Tab-separated table of C-alpha atoms and ligand atoms in Angstrom:
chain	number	residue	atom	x	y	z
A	608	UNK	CA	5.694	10.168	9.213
A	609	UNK	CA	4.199	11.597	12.380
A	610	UNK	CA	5.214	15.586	13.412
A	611	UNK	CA	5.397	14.936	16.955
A	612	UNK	CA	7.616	18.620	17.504
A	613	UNK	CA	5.866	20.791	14.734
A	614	UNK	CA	3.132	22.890	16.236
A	615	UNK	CA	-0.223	22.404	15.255
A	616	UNK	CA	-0.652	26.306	13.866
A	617	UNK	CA	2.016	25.265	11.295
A	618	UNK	CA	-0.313	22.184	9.858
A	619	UNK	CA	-1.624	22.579	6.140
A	620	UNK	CA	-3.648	19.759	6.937
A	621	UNK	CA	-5.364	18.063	10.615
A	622	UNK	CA	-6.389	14.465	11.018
A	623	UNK	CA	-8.599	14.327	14.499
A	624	UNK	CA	-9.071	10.909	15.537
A	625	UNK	CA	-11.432	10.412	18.044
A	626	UNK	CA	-10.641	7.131	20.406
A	627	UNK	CA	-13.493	7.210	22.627
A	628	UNK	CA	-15.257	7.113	19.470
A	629	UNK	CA	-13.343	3.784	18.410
A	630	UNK	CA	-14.452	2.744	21.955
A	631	UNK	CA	-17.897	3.137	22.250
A	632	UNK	CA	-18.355	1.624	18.304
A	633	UNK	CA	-16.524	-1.510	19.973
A	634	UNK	CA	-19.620	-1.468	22.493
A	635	UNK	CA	-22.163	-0.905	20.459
A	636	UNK	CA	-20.851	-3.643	18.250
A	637	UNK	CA	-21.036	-5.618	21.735
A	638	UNK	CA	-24.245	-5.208	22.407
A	639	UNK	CA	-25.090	-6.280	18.304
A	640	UNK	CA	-23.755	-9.243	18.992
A	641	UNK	CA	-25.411	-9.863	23.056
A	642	UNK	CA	-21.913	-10.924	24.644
A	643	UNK	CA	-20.483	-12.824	21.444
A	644	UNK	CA	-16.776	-12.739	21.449
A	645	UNK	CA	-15.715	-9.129	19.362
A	646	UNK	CA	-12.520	-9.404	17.771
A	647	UNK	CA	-10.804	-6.434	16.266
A	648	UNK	CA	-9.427	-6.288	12.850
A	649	UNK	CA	-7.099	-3.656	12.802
A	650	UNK	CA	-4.867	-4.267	9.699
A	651	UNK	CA	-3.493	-1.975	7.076
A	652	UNK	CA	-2.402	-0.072	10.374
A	653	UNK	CA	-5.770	-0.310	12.057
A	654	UNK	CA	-7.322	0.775	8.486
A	655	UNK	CA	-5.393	3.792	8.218
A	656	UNK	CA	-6.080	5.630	11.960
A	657	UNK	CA	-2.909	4.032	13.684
A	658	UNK	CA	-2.796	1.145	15.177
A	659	UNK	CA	-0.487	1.862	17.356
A	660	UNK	CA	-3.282	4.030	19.141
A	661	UNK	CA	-6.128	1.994	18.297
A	662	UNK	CA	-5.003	-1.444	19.397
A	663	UNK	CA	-4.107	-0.049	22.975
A	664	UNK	CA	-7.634	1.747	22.262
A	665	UNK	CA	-9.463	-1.206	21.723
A	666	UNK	CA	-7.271	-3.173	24.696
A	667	UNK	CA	-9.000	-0.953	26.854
A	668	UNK	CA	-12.447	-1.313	25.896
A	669	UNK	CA	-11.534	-5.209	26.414
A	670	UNK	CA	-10.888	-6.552	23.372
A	671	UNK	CA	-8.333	-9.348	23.461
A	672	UNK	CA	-8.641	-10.993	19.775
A	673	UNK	CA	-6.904	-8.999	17.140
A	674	UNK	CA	-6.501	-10.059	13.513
A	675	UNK	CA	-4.053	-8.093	10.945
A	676	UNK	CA	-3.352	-9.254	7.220
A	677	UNK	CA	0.398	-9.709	7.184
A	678	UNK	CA	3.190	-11.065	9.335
A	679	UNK	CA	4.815	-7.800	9.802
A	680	UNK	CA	1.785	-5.824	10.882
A	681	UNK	CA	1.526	-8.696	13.818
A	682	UNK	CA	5.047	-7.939	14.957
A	683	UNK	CA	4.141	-4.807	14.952
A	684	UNK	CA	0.882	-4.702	17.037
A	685	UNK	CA	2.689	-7.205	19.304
A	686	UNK	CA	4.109	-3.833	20.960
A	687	UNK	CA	0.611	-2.342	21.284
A	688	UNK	CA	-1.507	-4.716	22.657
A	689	UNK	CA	0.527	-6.970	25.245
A	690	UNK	CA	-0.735	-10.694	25.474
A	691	UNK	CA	-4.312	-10.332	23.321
A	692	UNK	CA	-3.872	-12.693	20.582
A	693	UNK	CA	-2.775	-11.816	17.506
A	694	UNK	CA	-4.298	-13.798	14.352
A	695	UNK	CA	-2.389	-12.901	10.890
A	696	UNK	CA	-5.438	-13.765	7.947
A	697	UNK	CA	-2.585	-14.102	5.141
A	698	UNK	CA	-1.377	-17.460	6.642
A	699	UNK	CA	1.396	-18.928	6.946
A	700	UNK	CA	4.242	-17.182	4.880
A	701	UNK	CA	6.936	-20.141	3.691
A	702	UNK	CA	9.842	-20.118	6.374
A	703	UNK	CA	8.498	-18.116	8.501
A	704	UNK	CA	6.934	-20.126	11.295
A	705	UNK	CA	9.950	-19.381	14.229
A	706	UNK	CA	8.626	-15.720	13.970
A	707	UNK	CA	4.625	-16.545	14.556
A	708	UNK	CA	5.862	-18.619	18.052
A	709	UNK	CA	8.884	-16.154	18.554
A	710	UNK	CA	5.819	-13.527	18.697
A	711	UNK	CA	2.725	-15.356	19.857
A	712	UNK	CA	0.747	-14.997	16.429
A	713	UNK	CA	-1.653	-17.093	15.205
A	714	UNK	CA	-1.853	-17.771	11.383
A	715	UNK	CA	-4.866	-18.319	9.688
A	716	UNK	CA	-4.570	-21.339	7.885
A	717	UNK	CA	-6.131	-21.357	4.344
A	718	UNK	CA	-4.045	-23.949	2.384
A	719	UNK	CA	-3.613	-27.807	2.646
A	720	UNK	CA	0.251	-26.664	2.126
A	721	UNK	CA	0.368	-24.573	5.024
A	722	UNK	CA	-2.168	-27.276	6.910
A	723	UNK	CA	0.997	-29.734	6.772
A	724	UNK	CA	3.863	-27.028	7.330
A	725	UNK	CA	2.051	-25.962	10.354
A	726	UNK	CA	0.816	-28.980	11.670
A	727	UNK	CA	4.098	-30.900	11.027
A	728	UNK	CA	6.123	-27.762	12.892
A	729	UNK	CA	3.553	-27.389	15.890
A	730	UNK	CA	3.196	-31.038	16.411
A	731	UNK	CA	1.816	-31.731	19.802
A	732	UNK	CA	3.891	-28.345	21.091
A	733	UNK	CA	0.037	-26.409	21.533
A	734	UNK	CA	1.077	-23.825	19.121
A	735	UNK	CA	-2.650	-22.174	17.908
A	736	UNK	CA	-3.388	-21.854	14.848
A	737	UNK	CA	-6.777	-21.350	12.748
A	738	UNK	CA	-8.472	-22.630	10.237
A	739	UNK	CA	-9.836	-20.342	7.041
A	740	UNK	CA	-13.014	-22.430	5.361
A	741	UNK	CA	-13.637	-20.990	1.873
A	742	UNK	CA	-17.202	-20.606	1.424
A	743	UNK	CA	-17.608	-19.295	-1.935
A	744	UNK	CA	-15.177	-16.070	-2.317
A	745	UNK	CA	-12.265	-18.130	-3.824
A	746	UNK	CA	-9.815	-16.088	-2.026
A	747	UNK	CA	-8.287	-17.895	0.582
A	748	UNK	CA	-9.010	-20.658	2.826
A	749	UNK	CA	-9.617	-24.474	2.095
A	750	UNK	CA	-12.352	-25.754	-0.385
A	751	UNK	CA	-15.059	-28.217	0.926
A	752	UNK	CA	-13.048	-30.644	-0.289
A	753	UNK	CA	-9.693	-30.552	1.111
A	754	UNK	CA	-11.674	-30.216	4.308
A	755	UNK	CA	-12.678	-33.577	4.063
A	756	UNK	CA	-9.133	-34.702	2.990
A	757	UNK	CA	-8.630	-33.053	6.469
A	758	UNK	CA	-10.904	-34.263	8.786
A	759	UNK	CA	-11.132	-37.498	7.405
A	760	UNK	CA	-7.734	-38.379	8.008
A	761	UNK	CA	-7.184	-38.042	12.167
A	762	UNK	CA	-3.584	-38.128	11.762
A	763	UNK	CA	-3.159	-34.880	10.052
A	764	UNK	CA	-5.809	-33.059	12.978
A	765	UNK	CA	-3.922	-34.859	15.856
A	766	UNK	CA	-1.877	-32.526	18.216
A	767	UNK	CA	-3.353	-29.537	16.096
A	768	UNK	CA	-4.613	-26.972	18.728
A	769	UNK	CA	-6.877	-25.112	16.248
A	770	UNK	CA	-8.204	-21.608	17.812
A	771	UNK	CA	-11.131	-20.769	15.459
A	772	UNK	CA	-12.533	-22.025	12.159
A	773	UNK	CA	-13.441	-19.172	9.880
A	774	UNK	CA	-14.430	-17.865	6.789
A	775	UNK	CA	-15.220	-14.553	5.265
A	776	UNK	CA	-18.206	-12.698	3.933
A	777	UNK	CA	-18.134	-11.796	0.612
A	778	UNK	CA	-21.441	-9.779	0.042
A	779	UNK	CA	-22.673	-8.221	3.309
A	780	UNK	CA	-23.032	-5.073	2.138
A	781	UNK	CA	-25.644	-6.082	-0.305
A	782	UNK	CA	-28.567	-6.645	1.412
A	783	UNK	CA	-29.999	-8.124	-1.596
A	784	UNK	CA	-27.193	-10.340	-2.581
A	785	UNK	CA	-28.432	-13.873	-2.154
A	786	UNK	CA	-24.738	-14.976	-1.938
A	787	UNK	CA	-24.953	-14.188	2.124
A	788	UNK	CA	-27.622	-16.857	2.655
A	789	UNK	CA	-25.603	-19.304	0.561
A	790	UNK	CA	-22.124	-18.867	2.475
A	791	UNK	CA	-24.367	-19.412	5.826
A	792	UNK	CA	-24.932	-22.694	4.462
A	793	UNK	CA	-21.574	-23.786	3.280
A	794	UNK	CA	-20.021	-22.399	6.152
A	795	UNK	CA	-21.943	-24.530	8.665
A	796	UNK	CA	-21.403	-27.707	6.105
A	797	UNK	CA	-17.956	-26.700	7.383
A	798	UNK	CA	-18.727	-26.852	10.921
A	799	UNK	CA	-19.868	-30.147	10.695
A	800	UNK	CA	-16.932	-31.752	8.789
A	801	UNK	CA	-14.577	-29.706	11.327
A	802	UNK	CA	-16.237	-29.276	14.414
A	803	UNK	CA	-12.971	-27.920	16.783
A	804	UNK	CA	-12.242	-24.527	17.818
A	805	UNK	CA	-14.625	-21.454	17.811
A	806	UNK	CA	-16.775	-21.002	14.793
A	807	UNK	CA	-16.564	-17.331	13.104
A	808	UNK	CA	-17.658	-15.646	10.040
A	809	UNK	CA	-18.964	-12.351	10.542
A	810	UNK	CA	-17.387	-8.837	9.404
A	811	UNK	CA	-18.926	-5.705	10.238
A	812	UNK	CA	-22.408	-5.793	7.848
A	813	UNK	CA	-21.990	-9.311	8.698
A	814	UNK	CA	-22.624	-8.619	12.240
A	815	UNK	CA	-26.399	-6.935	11.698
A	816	UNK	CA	-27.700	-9.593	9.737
A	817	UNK	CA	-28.496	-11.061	13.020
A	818	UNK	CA	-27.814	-13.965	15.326
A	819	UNK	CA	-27.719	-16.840	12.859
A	820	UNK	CA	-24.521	-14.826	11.614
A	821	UNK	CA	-22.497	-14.594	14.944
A	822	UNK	CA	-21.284	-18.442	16.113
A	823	UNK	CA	-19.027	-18.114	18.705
A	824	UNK	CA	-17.062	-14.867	17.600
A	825	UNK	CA	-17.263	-12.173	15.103
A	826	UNK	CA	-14.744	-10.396	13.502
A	827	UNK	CA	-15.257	-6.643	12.749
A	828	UNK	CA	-12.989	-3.848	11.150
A	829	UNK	CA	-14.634	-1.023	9.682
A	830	UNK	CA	-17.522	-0.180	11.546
A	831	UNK	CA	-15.058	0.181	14.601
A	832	UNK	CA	-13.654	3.514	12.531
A	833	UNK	CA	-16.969	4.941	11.988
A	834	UNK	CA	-18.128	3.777	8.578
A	835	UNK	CA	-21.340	2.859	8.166
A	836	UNK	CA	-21.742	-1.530	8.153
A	837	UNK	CA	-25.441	-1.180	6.840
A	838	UNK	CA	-25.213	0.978	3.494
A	839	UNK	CA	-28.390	2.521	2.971
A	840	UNK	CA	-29.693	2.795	6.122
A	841	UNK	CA	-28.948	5.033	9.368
A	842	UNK	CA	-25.539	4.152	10.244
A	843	UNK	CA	-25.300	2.765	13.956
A	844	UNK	CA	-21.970	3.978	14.476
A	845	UNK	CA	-20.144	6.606	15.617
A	846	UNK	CA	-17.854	8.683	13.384
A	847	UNK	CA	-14.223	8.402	14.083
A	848	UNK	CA	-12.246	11.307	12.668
A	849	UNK	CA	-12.242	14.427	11.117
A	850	UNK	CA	-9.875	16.128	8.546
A	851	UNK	CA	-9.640	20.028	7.281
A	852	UNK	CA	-7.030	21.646	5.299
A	853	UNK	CA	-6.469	25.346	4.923
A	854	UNK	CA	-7.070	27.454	2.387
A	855	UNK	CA	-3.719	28.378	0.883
A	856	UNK	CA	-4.813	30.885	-1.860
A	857	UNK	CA	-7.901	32.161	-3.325
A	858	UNK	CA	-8.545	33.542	-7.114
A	859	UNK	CA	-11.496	35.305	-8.656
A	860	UNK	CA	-12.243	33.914	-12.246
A	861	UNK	CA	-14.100	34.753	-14.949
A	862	UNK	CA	-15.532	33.048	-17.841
A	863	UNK	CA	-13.869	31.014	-20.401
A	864	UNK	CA	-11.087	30.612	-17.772
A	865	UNK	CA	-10.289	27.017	-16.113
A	866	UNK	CA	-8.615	25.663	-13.149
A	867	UNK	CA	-6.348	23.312	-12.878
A	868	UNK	CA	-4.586	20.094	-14.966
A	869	UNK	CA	-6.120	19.506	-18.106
A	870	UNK	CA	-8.352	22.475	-17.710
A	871	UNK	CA	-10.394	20.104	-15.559
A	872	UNK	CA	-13.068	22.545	-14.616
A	873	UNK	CA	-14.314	25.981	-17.067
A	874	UNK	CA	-15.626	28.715	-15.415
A	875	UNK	CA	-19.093	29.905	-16.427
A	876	UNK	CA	-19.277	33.149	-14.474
A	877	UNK	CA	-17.573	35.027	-12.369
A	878	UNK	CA	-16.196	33.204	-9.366
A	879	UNK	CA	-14.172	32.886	-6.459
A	880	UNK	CA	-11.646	29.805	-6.223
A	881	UNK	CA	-9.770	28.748	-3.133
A	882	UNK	CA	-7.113	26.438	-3.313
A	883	UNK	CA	-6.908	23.995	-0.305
A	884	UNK	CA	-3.809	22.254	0.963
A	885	UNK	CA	-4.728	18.050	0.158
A	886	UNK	CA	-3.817	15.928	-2.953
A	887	UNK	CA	-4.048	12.608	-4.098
A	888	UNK	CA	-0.333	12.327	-1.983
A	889	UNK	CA	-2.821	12.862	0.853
A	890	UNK	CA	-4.941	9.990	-0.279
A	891	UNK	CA	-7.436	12.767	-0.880
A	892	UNK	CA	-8.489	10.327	-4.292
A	893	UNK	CA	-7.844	11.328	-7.908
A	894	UNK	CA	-10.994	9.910	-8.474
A	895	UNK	CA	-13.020	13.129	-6.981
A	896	UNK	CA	-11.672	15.430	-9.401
A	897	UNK	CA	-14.859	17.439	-10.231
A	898	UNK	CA	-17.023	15.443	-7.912
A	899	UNK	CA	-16.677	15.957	-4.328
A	900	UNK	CA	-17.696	18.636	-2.152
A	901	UNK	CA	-16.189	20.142	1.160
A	902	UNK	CA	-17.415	22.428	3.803
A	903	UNK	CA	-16.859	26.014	5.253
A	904	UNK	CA	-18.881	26.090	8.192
A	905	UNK	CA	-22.600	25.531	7.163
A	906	UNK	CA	-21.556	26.512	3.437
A	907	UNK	CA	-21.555	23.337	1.070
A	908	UNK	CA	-18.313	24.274	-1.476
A	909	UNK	CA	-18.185	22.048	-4.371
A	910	UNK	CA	-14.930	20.806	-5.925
A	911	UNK	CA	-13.801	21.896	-9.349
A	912	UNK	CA	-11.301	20.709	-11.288
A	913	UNK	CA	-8.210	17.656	-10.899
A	914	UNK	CA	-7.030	16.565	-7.796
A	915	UNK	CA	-3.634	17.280	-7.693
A	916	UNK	CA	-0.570	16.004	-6.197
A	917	UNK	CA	-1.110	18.456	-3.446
A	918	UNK	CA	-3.698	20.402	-4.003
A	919	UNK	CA	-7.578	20.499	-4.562
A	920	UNK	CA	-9.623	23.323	-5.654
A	921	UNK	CA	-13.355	24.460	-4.250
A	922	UNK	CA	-15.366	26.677	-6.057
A	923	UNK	CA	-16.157	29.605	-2.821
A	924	UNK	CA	-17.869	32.066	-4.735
A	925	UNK	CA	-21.272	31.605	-2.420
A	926	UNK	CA	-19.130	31.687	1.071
A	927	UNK	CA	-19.166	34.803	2.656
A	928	UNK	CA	-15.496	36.410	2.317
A	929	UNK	CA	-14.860	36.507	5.533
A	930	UNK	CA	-15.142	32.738	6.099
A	931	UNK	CA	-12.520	31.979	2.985
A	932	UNK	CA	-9.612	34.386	3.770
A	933	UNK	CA	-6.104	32.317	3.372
A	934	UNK	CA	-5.627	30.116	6.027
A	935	UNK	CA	-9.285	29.112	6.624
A	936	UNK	CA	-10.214	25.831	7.602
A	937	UNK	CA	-11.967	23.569	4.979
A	938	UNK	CA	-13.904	20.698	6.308
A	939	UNK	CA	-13.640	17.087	3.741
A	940	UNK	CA	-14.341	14.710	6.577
A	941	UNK	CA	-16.396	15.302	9.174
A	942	UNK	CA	-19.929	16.186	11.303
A	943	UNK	CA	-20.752	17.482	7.850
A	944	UNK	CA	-19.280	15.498	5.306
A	945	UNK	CA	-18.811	11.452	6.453
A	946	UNK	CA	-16.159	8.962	5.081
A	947	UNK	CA	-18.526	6.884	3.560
A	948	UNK	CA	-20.264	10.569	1.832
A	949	UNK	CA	-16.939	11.111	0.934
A	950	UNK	CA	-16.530	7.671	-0.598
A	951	UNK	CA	-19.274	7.387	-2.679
A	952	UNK	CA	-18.053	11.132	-4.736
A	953	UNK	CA	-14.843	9.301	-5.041
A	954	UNK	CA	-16.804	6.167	-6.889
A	955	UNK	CA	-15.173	3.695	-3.370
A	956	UNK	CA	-15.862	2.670	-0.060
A	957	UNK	CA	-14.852	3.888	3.426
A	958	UNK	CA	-12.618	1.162	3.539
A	959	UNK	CA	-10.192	2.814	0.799
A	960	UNK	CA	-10.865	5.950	2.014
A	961	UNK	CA	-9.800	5.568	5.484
A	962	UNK	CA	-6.582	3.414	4.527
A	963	UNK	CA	-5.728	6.085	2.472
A	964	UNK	CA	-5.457	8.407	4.623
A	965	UNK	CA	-2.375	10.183	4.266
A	966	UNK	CA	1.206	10.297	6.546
A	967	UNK	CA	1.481	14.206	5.657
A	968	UNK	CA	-1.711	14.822	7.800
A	969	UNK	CA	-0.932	16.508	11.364
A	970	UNK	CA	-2.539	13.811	13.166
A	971	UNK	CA	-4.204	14.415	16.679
A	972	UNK	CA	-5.531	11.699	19.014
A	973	UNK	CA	-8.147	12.726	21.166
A	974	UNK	CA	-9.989	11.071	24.464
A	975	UNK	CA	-7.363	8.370	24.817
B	387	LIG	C1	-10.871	-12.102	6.387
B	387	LIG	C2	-11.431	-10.827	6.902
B	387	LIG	N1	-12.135	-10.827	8.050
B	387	LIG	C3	-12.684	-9.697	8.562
B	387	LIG	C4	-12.520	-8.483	7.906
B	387	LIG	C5	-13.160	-7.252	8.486
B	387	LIG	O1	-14.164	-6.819	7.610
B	387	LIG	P1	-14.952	-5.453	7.873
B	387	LIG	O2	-13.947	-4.382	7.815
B	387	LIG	O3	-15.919	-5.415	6.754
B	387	LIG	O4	-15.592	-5.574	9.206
B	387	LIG	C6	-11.804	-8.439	6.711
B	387	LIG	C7	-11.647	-7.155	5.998
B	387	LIG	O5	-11.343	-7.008	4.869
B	387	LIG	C8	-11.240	-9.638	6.197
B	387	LIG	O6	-10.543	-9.641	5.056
């Protein structure tokens, strides 16, 4: 639900998204990868920022690889980002193949089922298609051995115009997770049973393990929106959006009373409360009930009580009055506060985080 005619004074709650931002993380992520082919994974609506803005975004910076999760986000983004290709990682949904050539998209193979829907409905038309190897995550894609069922019988591969052999990552993040090193391995023991198309494994932590990791094409979502690829260390990117919600109403308490469902928080002296205009509707999570903290101006406020529906609650009572009158702005994401700060109070990632971010928010694009 976007508010296209409702004027910005009247918002409870404002979602900045910063594009040039989105831009120059797809460059830096260029110059990660020295000239390696950067595709953009933009699913769950371009991971919760739009993706009707951010594939045109990216289209700009000169991106022309995009991959999404499900058929309908692909017909979707076909409106946003003219001819780039389009890869859909779910596959190949059953009786759906006249839509994927009806609308240029490429599935993402990842079953021998799909191998011989696809390959007997393409035959020797050039349709693309590509290949998902499964490395070790037991999600999707094919096992080493049906592989080999593959490639070792030439009649199934002929007049298949495969795009890109992948897999996925399952532990980048971890720099310690030995797991990486091991889906290297299996992933070029893929290569060499199915040599064709462009090779491709890495995500976005994928990408700054280095060189070894980037084949002919990586394949980066999140670090494009700002959240950091390389936990624990200085993140390289750039942050991508900002959200504050107004103060609604503020309380004094005393002691022995509490705030909120449950009597999630009790108050142990006399304090102020302010009651800020974001719930869990808002994809502001449940899970940082009593845990999170926000910010007026310099002033770190810390959040007491149960995230509600549509409301949260900050304990004020050190921010000067003046600065937490009704109708102040309270900072939850932003220069002071990032997603992936945000994430860990809420016991998550960045990734749920940003694709929760809500459809109440006013949402402005900047730098387009
Ligand atoms: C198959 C696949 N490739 C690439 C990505 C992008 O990963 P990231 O957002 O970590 O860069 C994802 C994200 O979940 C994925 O599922």
């Amino acid at each position: 639900m976007t508010s296209p005619n409702i004027p910005e004074s009247h918002a409870s709650a404002i979602l900045t998204i910063d594009l040039a931002a989105v831009r120059e993380n797809y460059n830096i992520l260029k110059r990660a990868v020295n000239g390696v082919e950067c595709a953009a994974v933009v699913k769950a609506n371009g991971y919760g920022l739009g993706a009707d803005k951010i594939g045109p975004t990216l289209v700009k910076a000169g991106c022309t690889k995009f991959f999404v999760a499900h058929l309908e986000e692909g017909i979707k983004l076909r409106n946003y980002v003219g001819d780039a290709e389009i890869h859909i990682l779910g596959g190949l949904l059953p009786g759906a193949s006249d839509a994927y050539r009806d609308h240029q998209l490429i599935p993402v193979i990842g079953s021998l089922r799909e191998f011989a829907i696809w390959s007997s409905y393409t035959k020797y038309s050039n349709l693309p298609c590509d290949i998902h190897v499964d490395t070790g995550m037991l999600r999707l894609g094919l096992p080493p051995d049906e592989l080999r069922q593959i490639a070792d019988n030439p009649e199934l591969l002929a007049g298949l115009n495969i795009s890109n052999v992948l897999s996925h990552l399952a532990s980048a993040d971890e720099l310690e997770s030995s797991q990486t090193g091991k889906q290297l391995k299996a992933y070029k023991e893929a290569r060499d049973i199915l040599p064709m198309g462009n090779a491709c494994l890495a995500n976005s932590s994928g990408i700054f393990f280095g060189t070894p990791y980037h084949f002919d094409m990586v394949r980066q979502g999140v670090a494009l929106y700002g959240a950091n690829p390389i936990l624990d260390s200085k993140n390289p990117m750039q942050p991508t959006i900002n959200l504050k919600a107004r103060i609604i109403q503020t309380r004094e308490a005393h002691v022995g009373d509490t705030v909120g469902y449950g009597a999630g928080h009790k108050v142990t002296g006399h304090s102020k409360i302010a009651t800020v205009a974001v719930g869990y509707a808002d994809g502001y999570l449940r899970s940082l009930s009593s845990n999170a903290f926000g910010y007026i101006g310099e002033h770190r406020i810390p959040l007491v009580g149960r995230v509600s529906m549509d409301l949260i609650t900050f304990d004020v009572t050190q921010v000067p009055v003046n600065l937490c009158t009704v109708g102040a702005w309270v900072e939850l994401i932003g220069p002071n506060h990032s997603v992936d700060d945000l994430a860990k109070e809420g016991g998550t990632i960045g990734y749920e985080v940003l694709t929760s971010l809500g459809s109440r928010f006013h949402r402005i694009y900047i730098n387009e």
